[in-house]
Tab-separated table of C-alpha atoms in Angstrom:
chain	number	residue	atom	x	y	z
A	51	UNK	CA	-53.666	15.814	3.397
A	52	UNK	CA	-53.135	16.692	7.317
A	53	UNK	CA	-49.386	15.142	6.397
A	54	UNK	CA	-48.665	16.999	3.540
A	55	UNK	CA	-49.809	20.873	4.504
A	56	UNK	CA	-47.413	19.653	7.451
A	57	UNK	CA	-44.746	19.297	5.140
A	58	UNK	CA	-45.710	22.791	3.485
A	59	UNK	CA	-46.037	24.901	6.512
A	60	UNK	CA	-42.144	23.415	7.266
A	61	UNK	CA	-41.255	24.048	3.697
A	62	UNK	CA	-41.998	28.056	4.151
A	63	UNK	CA	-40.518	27.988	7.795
A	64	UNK	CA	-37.197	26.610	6.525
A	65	UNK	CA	-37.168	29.474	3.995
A	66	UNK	CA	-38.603	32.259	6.344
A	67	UNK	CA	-36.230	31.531	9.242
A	68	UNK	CA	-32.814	30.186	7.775
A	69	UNK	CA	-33.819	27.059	6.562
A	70	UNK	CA	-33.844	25.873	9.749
A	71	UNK	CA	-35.012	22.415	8.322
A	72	UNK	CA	-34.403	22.054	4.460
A	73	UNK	CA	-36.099	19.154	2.913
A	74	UNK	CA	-33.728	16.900	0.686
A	75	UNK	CA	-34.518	15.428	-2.333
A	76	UNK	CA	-35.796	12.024	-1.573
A	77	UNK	CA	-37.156	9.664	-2.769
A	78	UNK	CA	-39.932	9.532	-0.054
A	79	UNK	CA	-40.249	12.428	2.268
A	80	UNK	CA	-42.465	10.521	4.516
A	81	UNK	CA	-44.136	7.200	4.751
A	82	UNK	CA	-47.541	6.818	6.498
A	83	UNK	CA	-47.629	3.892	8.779
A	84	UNK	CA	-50.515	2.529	11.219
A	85	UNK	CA	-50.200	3.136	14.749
A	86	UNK	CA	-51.537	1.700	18.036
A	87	UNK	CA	-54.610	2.867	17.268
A	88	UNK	CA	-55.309	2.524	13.845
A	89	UNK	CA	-54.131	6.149	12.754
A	90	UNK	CA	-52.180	6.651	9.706
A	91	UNK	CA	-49.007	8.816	11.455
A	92	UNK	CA	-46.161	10.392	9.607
A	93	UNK	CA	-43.281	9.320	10.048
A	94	UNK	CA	-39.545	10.554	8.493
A	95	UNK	CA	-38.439	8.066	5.808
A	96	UNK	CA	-35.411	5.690	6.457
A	97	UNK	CA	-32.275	7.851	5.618
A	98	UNK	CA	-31.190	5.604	2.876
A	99	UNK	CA	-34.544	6.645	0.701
A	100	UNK	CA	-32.054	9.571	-1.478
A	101	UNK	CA	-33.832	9.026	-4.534
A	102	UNK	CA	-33.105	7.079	-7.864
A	103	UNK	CA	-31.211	9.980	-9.488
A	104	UNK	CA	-28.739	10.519	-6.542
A	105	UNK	CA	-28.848	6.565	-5.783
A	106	UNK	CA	-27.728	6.121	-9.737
A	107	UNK	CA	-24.192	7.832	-9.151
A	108	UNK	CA	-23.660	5.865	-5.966
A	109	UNK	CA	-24.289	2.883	-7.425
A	110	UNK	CA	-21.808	3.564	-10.452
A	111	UNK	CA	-19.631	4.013	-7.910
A	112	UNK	CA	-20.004	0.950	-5.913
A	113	UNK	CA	-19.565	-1.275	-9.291
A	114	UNK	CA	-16.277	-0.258	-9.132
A	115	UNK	CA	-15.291	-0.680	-5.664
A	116	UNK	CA	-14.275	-3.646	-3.676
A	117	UNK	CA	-15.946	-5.189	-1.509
A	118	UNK	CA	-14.278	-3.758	1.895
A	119	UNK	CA	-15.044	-0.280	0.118
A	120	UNK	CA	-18.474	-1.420	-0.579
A	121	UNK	CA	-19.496	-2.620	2.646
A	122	UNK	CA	-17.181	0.458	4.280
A	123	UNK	CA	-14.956	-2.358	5.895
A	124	UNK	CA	-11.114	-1.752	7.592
A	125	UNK	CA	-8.982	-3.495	4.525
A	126	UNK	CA	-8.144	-6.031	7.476
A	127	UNK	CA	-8.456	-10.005	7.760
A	128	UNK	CA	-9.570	-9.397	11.470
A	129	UNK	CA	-12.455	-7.294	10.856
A	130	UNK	CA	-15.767	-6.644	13.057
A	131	UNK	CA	-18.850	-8.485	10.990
A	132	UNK	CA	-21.800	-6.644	12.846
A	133	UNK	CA	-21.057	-3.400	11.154
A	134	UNK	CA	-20.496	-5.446	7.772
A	135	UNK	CA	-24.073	-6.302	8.338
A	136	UNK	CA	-25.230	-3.172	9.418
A	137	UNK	CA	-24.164	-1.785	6.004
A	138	UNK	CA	-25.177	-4.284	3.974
A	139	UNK	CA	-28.828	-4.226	4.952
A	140	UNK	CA	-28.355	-0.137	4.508
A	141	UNK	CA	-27.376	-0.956	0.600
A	142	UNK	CA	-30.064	-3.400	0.411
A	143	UNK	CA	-32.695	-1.479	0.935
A	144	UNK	CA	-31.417	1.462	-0.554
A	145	UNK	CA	-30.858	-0.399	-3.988
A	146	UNK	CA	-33.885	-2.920	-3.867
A	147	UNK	CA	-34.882	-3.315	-7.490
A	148	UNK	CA	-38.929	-2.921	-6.011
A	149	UNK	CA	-38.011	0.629	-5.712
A	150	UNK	CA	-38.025	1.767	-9.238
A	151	UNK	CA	-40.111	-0.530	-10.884
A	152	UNK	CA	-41.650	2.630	-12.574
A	153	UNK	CA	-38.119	3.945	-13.343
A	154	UNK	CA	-36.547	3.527	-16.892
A	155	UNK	CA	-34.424	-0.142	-17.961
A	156	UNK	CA	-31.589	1.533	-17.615
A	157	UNK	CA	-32.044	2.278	-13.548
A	158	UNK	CA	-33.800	-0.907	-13.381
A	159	UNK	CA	-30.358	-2.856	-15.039
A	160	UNK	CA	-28.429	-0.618	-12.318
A	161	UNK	CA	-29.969	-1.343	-9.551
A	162	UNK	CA	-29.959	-5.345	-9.936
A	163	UNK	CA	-26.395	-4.842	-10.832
A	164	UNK	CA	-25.528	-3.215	-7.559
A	165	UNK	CA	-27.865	-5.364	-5.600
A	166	UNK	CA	-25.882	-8.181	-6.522
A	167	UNK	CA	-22.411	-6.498	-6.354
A	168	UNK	CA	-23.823	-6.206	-2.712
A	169	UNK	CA	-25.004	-9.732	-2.357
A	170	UNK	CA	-21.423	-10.982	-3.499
A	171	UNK	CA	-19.724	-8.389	-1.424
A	172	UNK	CA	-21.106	-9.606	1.715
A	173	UNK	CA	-20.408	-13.108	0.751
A	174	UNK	CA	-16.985	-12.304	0.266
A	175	UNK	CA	-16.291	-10.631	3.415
A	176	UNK	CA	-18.479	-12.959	5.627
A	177	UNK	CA	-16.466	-16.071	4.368
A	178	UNK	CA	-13.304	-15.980	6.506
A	179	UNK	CA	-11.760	-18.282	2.523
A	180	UNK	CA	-12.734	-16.126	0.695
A	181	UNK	CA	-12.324	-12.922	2.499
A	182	UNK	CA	-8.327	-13.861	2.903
A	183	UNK	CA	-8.235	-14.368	-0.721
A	184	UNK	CA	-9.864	-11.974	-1.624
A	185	UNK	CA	-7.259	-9.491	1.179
A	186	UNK	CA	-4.119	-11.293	-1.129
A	187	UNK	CA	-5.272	-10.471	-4.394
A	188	UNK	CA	-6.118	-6.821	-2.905
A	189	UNK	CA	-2.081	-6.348	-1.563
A	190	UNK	CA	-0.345	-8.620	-3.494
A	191	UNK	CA	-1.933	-9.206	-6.794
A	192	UNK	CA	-1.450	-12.977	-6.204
A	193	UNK	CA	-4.697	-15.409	-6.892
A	194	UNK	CA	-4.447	-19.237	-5.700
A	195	UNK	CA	-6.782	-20.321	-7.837
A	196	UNK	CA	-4.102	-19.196	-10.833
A	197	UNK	CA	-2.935	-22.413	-11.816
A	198	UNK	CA	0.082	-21.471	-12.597
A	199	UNK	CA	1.064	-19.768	-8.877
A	200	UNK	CA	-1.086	-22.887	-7.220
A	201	UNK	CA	1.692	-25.210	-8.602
A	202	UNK	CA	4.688	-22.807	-7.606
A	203	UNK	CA	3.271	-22.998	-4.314
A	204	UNK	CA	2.374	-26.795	-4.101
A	205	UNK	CA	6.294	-27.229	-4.381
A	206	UNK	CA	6.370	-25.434	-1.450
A	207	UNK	CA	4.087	-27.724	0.714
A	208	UNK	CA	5.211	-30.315	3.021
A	209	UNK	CA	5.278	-33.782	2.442
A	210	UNK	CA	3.810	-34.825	6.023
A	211	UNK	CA	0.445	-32.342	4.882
A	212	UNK	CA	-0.061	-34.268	1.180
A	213	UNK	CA	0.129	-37.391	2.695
A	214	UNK	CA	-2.560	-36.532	5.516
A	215	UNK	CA	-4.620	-35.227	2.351
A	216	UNK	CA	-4.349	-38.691	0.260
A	217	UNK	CA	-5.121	-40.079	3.256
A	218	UNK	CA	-7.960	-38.772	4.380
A	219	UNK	CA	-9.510	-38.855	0.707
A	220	UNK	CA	-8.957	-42.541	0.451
A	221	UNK	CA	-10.842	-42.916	4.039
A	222	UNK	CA	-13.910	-41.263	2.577
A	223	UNK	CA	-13.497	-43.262	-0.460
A	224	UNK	CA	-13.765	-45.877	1.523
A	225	UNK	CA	-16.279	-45.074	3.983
A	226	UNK	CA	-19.214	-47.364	4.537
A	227	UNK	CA	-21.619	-45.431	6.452
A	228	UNK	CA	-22.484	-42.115	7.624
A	229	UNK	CA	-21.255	-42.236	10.861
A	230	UNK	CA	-17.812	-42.734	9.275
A	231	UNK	CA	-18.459	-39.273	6.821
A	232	UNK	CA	-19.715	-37.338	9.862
A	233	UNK	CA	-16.418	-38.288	11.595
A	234	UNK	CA	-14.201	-37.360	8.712
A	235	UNK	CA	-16.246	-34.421	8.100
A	236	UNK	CA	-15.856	-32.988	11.857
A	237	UNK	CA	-12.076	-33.584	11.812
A	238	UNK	CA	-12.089	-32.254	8.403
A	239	UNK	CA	-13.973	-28.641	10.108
A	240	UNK	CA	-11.212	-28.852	12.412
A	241	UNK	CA	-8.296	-28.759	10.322
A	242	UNK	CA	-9.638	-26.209	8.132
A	243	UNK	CA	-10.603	-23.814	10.318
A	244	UNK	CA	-7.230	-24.281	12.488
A	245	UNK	CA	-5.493	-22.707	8.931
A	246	UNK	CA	-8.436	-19.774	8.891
A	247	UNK	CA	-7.216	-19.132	12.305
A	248	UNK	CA	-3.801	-18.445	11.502
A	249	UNK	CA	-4.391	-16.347	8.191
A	250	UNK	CA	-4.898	-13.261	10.658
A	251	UNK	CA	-1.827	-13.529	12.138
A	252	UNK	CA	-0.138	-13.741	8.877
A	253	UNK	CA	-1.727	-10.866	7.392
A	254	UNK	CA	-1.342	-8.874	10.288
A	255	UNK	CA	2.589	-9.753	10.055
A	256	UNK	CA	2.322	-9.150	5.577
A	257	UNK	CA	3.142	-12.656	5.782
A	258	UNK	CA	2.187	-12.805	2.367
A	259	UNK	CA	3.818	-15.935	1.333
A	260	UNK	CA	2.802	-17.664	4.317
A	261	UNK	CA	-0.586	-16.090	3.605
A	262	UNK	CA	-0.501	-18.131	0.644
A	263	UNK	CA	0.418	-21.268	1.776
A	264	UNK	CA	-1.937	-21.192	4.511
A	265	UNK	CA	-5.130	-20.624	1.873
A	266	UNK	CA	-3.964	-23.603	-0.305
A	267	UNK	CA	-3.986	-25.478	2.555
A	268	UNK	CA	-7.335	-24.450	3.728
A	269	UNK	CA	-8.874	-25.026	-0.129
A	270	UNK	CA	-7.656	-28.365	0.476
A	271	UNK	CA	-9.850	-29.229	3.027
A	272	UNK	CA	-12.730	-26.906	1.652
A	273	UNK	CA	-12.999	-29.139	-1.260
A	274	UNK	CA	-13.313	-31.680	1.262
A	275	UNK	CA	-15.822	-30.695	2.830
A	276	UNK	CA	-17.880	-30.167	-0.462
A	277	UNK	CA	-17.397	-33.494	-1.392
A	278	UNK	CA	-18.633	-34.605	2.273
A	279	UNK	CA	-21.642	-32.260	1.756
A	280	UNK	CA	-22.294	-34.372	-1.328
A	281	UNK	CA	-22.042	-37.453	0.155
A	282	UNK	CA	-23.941	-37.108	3.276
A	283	UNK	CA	-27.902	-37.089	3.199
A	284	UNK	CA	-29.673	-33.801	3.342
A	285	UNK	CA	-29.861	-33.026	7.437
């Protein structure tokens, strides 16, 4: 009660002198939490709590973004994770399907929707693979995964970098142990993140084509790696 003739008395202040302090339409004005002592205290809700109604148009909005727009990331290869985070737990909790369980289906269906547009957003820009891939289709329209451009670009690949492949393949073939798989699976981490390396000096250049090259050789290896994950006991 103390909290909420609080909230009045500020109400006819804001009118009475300018609206020095206007309250916005949130969702929750304030939340009560327990202090040191045991005291339910008022305290300013998070700045992400807007409301369903004004969260509803944001979140149309963020369906049809990309991920760098959705997690307000540089379009950039070389980009600064820690404020990809910070952003990404901002959307979380201002789209968390608990916050409208009393809301209609249709904000309900929304909200999951851009909850997991988030969730694959973040995955997206958090893999280094997938973020360059994702940074080529973006500029260039090209997709490895096409099947058609993968084999116009396997032409393109060296002979010396197939062979290593087939070679390294047969060797975990033939494996006999673990010790063996972890062996092939660090050198294996190594090679594969030597290409992830060079992707950001190849975007940085528009190296597109190279760009290219680079990620097909990198899938290479990530599909080794997968297979090693399957082979190797659970750690």
């Amino acid at each position: 009660k103390a909290t909420v003739s609080v909230l009045n008395c500020l109400r006819v202040s804001s009118g009475r002198l300018g609206c020095l302090w206007a309250p916005r339409p949130i969702y929750k004005q304030t939340m009560l939490v327990r202090g040191v002592f045991g005291r339910a205290v008022a305290r300013p809700a998070a700045r992400w709590c807007s409301g369903p109604a004004h969260d509803a148009a944001l979140g149309r909005q963020i369906l049809a973004q990309d991920a760098f727009e959705v997690l307000a990331a540089p379009r950039s290869f070389a980009m600064g994770e820690k404020a990809v985070r910070g952003k990404y737990r901002e959307l979380q909790m201002m789209f968390h399907p608990d916050r409208v369980t009393g809301e209609a289906e249709d904000v309900k269906d929304l909200y999951l929707e851009v909850s997991a547009k988030c969730n694959t957003s973040y995955d997206e820009l958090l893999d280094p693979y997938k973020r360059g891939c994702l940074l080529l289709k973006l500029e260039t329209g090209g997709d490895i995964h096409d099947e058609e451009r993968a084999l116009e670009l396997m032409e393109k690949l060296d002979e010396a970098f197939l062979e290593e492949v087939m070679e390294m393949k047969m060797a975990i073939a033939d494996a006999d142990d673990s010790a063996q798989l972890l062996s092939f699976r660090a050198k294996a981490e190594s090679v594969y993140q030597t290409y992830l390396d060079k992707l950001a000096g190849a975007f940085a250049a528009a190296a597109h084509e190279e760009a290219e090259l680079l990620l097909l050789k990198a899938n290479y290896y990530r599909k080794m790696l997968e297979e090693l994950r399957d082979l190797l006991p659970p750690e």
